[in-house]
Coordinates of C-alpha atoms in Angstrom, one line a residue:
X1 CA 0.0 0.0 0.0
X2 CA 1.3 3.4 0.4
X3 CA 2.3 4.7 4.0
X4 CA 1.6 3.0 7.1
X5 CA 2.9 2.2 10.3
X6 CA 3.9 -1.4 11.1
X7 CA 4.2 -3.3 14.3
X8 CA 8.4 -2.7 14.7
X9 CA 6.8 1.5 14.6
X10 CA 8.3 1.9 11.1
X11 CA 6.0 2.8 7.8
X12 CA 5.7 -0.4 6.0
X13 CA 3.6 -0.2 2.6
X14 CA 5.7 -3.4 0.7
X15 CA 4.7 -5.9 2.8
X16 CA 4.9 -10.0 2.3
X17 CA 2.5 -11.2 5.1
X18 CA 1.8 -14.7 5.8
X19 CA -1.8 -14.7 7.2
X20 CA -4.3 -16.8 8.8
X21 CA -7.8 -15.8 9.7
X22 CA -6.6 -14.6 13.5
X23 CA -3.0 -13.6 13.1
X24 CA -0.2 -12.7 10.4
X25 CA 3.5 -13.1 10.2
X26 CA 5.8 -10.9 8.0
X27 CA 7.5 -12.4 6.1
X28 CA 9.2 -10.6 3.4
X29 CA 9.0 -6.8 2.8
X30 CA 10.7 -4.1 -0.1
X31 CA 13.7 -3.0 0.3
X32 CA 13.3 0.0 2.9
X33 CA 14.5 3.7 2.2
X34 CA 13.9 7.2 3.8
X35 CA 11.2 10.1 3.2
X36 CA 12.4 13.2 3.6
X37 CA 10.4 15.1 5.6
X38 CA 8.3 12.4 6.0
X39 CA 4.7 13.0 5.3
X40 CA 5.7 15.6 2.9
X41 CA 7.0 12.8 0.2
X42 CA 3.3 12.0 0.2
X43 CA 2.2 15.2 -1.5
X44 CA 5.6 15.7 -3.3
X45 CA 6.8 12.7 -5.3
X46 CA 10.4 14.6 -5.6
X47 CA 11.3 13.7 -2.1
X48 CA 10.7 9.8 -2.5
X49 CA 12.6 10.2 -5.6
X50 CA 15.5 11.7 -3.6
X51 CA 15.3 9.5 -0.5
X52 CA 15.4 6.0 -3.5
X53 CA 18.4 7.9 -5.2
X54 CA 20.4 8.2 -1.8
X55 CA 19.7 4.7 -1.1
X56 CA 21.0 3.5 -4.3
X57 CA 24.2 5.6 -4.4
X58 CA 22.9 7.8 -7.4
X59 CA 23.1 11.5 -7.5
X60 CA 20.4 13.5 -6.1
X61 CA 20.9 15.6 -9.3
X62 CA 18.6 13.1 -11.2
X63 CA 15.7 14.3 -9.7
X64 CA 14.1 16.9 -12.2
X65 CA 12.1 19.8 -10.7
X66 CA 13.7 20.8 -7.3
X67 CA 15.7 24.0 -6.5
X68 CA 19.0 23.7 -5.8
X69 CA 18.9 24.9 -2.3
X70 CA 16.2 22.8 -1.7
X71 CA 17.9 19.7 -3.1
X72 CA 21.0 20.4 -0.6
X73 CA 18.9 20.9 2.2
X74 CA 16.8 17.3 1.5
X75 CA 20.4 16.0 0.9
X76 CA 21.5 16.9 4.6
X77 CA 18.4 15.6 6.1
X78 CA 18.9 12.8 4.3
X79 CA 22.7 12.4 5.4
X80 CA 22.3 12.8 8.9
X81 CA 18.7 11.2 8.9
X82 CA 16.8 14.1 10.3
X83 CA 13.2 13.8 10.0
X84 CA 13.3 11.1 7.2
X85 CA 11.4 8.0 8.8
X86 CA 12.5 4.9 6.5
X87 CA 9.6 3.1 4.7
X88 CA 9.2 -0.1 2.9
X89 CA 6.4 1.4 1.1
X90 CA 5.2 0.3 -2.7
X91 CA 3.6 3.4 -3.3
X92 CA 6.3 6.1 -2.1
X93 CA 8.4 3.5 -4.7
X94 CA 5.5 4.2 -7.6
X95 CA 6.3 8.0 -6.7
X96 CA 10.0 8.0 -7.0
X97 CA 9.9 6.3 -10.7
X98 CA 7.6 8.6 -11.6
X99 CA 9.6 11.9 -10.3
X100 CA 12.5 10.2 -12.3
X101 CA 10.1 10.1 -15.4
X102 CA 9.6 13.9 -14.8
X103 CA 6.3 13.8 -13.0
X104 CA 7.3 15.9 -10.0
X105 CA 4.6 18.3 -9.7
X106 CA 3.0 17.9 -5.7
X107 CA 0.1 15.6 -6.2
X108 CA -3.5 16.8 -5.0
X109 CA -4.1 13.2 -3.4
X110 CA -2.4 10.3 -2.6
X111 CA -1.2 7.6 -5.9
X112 CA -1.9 10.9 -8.5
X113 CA 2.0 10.8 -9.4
X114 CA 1.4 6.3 -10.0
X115 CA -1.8 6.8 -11.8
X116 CA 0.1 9.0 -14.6
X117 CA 3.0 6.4 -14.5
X118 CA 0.8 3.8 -15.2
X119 CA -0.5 6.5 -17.6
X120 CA 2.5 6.8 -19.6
X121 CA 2.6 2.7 -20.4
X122 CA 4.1 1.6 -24.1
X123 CA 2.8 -2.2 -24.3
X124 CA 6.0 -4.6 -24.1
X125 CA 7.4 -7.1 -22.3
X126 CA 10.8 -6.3 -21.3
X127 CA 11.9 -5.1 -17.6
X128 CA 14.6 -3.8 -15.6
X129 CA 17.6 -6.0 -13.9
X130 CA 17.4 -7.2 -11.0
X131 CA 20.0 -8.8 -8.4
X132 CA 19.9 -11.9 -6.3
X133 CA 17.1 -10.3 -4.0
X134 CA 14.1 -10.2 -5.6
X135 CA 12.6 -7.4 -3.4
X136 CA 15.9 -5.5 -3.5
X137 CA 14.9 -3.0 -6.1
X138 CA 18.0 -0.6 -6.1
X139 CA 19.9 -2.7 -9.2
X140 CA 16.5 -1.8 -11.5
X141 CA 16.4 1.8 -10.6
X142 CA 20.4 2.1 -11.4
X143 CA 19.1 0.2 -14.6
X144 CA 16.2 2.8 -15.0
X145 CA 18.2 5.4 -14.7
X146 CA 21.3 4.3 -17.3
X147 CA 18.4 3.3 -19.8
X148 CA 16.9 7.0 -19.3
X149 CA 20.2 8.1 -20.1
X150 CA 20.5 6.0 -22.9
X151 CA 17.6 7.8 -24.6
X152 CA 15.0 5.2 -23.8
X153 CA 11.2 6.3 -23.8
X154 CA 9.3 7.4 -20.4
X155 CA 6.7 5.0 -21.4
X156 CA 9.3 1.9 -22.2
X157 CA 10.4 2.6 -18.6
X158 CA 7.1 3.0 -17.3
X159 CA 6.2 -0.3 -18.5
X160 CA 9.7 -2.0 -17.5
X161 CA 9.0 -0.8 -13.8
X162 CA 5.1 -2.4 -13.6
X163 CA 6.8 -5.6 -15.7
X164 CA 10.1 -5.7 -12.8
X165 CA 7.7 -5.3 -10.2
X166 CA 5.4 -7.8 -10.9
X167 CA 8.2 -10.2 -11.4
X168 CA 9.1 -9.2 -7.4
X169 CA 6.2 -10.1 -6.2
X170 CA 5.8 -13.4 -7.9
X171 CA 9.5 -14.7 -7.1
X172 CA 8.9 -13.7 -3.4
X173 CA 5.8 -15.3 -3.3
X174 CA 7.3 -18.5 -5.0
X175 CA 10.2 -18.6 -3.0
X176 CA 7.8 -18.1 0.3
X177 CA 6.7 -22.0 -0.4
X178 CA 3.1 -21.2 -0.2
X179 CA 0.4 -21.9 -2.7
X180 CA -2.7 -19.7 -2.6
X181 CA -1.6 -15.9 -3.1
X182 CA -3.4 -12.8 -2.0
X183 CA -2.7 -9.4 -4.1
X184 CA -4.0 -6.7 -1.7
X185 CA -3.0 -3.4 -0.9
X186 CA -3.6 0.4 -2.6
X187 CA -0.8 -0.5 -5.4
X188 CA -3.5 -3.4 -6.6
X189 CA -5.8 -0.8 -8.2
X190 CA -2.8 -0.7 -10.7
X191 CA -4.7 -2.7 -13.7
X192 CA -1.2 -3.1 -15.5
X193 CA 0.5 -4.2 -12.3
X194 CA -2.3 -6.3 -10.8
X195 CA -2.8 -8.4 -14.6
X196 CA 1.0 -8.4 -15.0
X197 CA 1.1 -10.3 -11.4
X198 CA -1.9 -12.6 -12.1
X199 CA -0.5 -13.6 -15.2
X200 CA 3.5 -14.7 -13.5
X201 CA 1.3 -16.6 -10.6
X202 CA -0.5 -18.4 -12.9
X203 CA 2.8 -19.4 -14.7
X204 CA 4.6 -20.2 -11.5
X205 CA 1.5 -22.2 -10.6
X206 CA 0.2 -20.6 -7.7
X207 CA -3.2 -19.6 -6.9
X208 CA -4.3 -16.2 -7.2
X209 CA -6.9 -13.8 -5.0
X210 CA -8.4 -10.6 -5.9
X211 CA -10.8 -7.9 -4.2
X212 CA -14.2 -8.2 -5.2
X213 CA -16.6 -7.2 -2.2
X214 CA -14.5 -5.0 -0.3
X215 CA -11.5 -2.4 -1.9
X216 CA -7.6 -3.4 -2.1
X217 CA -7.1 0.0 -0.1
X218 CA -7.4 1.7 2.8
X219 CA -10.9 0.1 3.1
X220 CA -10.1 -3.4 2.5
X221 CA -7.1 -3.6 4.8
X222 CA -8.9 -2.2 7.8
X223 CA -11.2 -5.0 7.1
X224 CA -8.5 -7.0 7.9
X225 CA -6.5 -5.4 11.0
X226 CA -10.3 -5.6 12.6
X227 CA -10.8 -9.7 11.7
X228 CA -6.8 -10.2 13.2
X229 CA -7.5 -7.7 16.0
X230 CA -10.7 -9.1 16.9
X231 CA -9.1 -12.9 17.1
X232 CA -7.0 -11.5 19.1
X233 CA -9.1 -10.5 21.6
X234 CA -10.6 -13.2 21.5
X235 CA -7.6 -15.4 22.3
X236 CA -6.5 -13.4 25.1
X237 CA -9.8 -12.6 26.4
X238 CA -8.6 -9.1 27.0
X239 CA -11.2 -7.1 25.4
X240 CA -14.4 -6.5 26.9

């Protein structure tokens, strides 16, 4: 999904759970990075964009759209980790590919900057490099970034980012042993990432769950901190 906070107090958002009807385990997760100033990265794309850069050991300069004097401030904050909470987050990830794409303009609600990615999407079936660790995504954004150099289209990129994605997700879940597979989450609502995904399970042989009664978002997943919250309380008999 996009921000949250997790049970160890940081903002999780690329989470692997493995679930039962009255508990969860996490089991995998995105490779974490930091926000600068925080909640701010929510409304401007720029600043997940900077926080994935200085993660990956790429220059900040990359990042289109940002005054100098801002940039060198975000860069300190980010150097001495002031005010930048890390995140595993999928959607602050969507944000930062876009700002690299040139969509850095602050976003009037919250997946704006992801919907124009997704937007931007040339039909192939190519994708970004990836390293031993499937969730570890800094070796496709150093790819993103020499193929944008290398005079590649935004929308080949675009569609190389939902392809390397989906291919994340369906190695983790391969790898995690299990075989029914539920895609949940704000990021779902992606059409390109969510058929992408369906279509590696089904290849890997694994089952596959959608939304259909309740949202993959902020609605749906409440749903489900109040069924494992309520089990809970029912197993502890603390709750009146």
């Amino acid at each position: 999904d996009g921000t949250g906070y997790g049970t160890d107090g940081t903002i999780w958002g690329g989470e692997f759970l493995v679930s039962t009807r009255s508990d969860f385990t996490r089991h995998a997760h995105l490779h974490p990075f930091r926000l600068p100033g925080g909640e701010a990265a929510v409304r401007e794309p720029a600043r997940s964009a900077l926080g994935v850069l200085h993660e990956s050991g790429l220059p900040l300069s990359l990042v289109p759209g940002i005054a100098d004097s801002d940039r060198e401030v975000l860069r300190q904050m980010l150097d001495k980790s002031v005010n930048c909470p890390v995140t595993t987050s999928a959607g602050r990830l969507f944000d930062a590919v876009a700002a690299l794409l040139g969509i850095h303009e602050p976003q009037s609600f919250e997946g704006a900057a992801a919907m124009r990615l997704e937007g931007m999407i040339e039909a192939h079936d190519l994708r970004l490099a990836s390293g031993p660790d499937p969730l570890d995504w800094r070796v496709a954004v150093e790819d993103l970034v020499e193929r944008q150099r290398g005079g590649c289209s935004r929308g080949w990129l675009a569609a190389a980012f939902h392809n390397t994605l989906a291919c994340m997700i369906v190695e983790t879940a391969r790898l995690c042993g299990l075989r029914r597979v539920l895609l949940t989450g704000g990021c779902f609502q992606n059409a390109c990432l969510t058929e992408r995904t369906i279509d590696g399970l089904q290849d890997a042989g694994l089952d596959w769950y959608v939304h259909r009664h309740v949202p993959p978002n902020d609605g749906g997943l409440a749903l489900g901190q109040a069924a494992i919250a309520a089990a809970r309380c029912r197993r502890n008999a603390t709750c009146a």
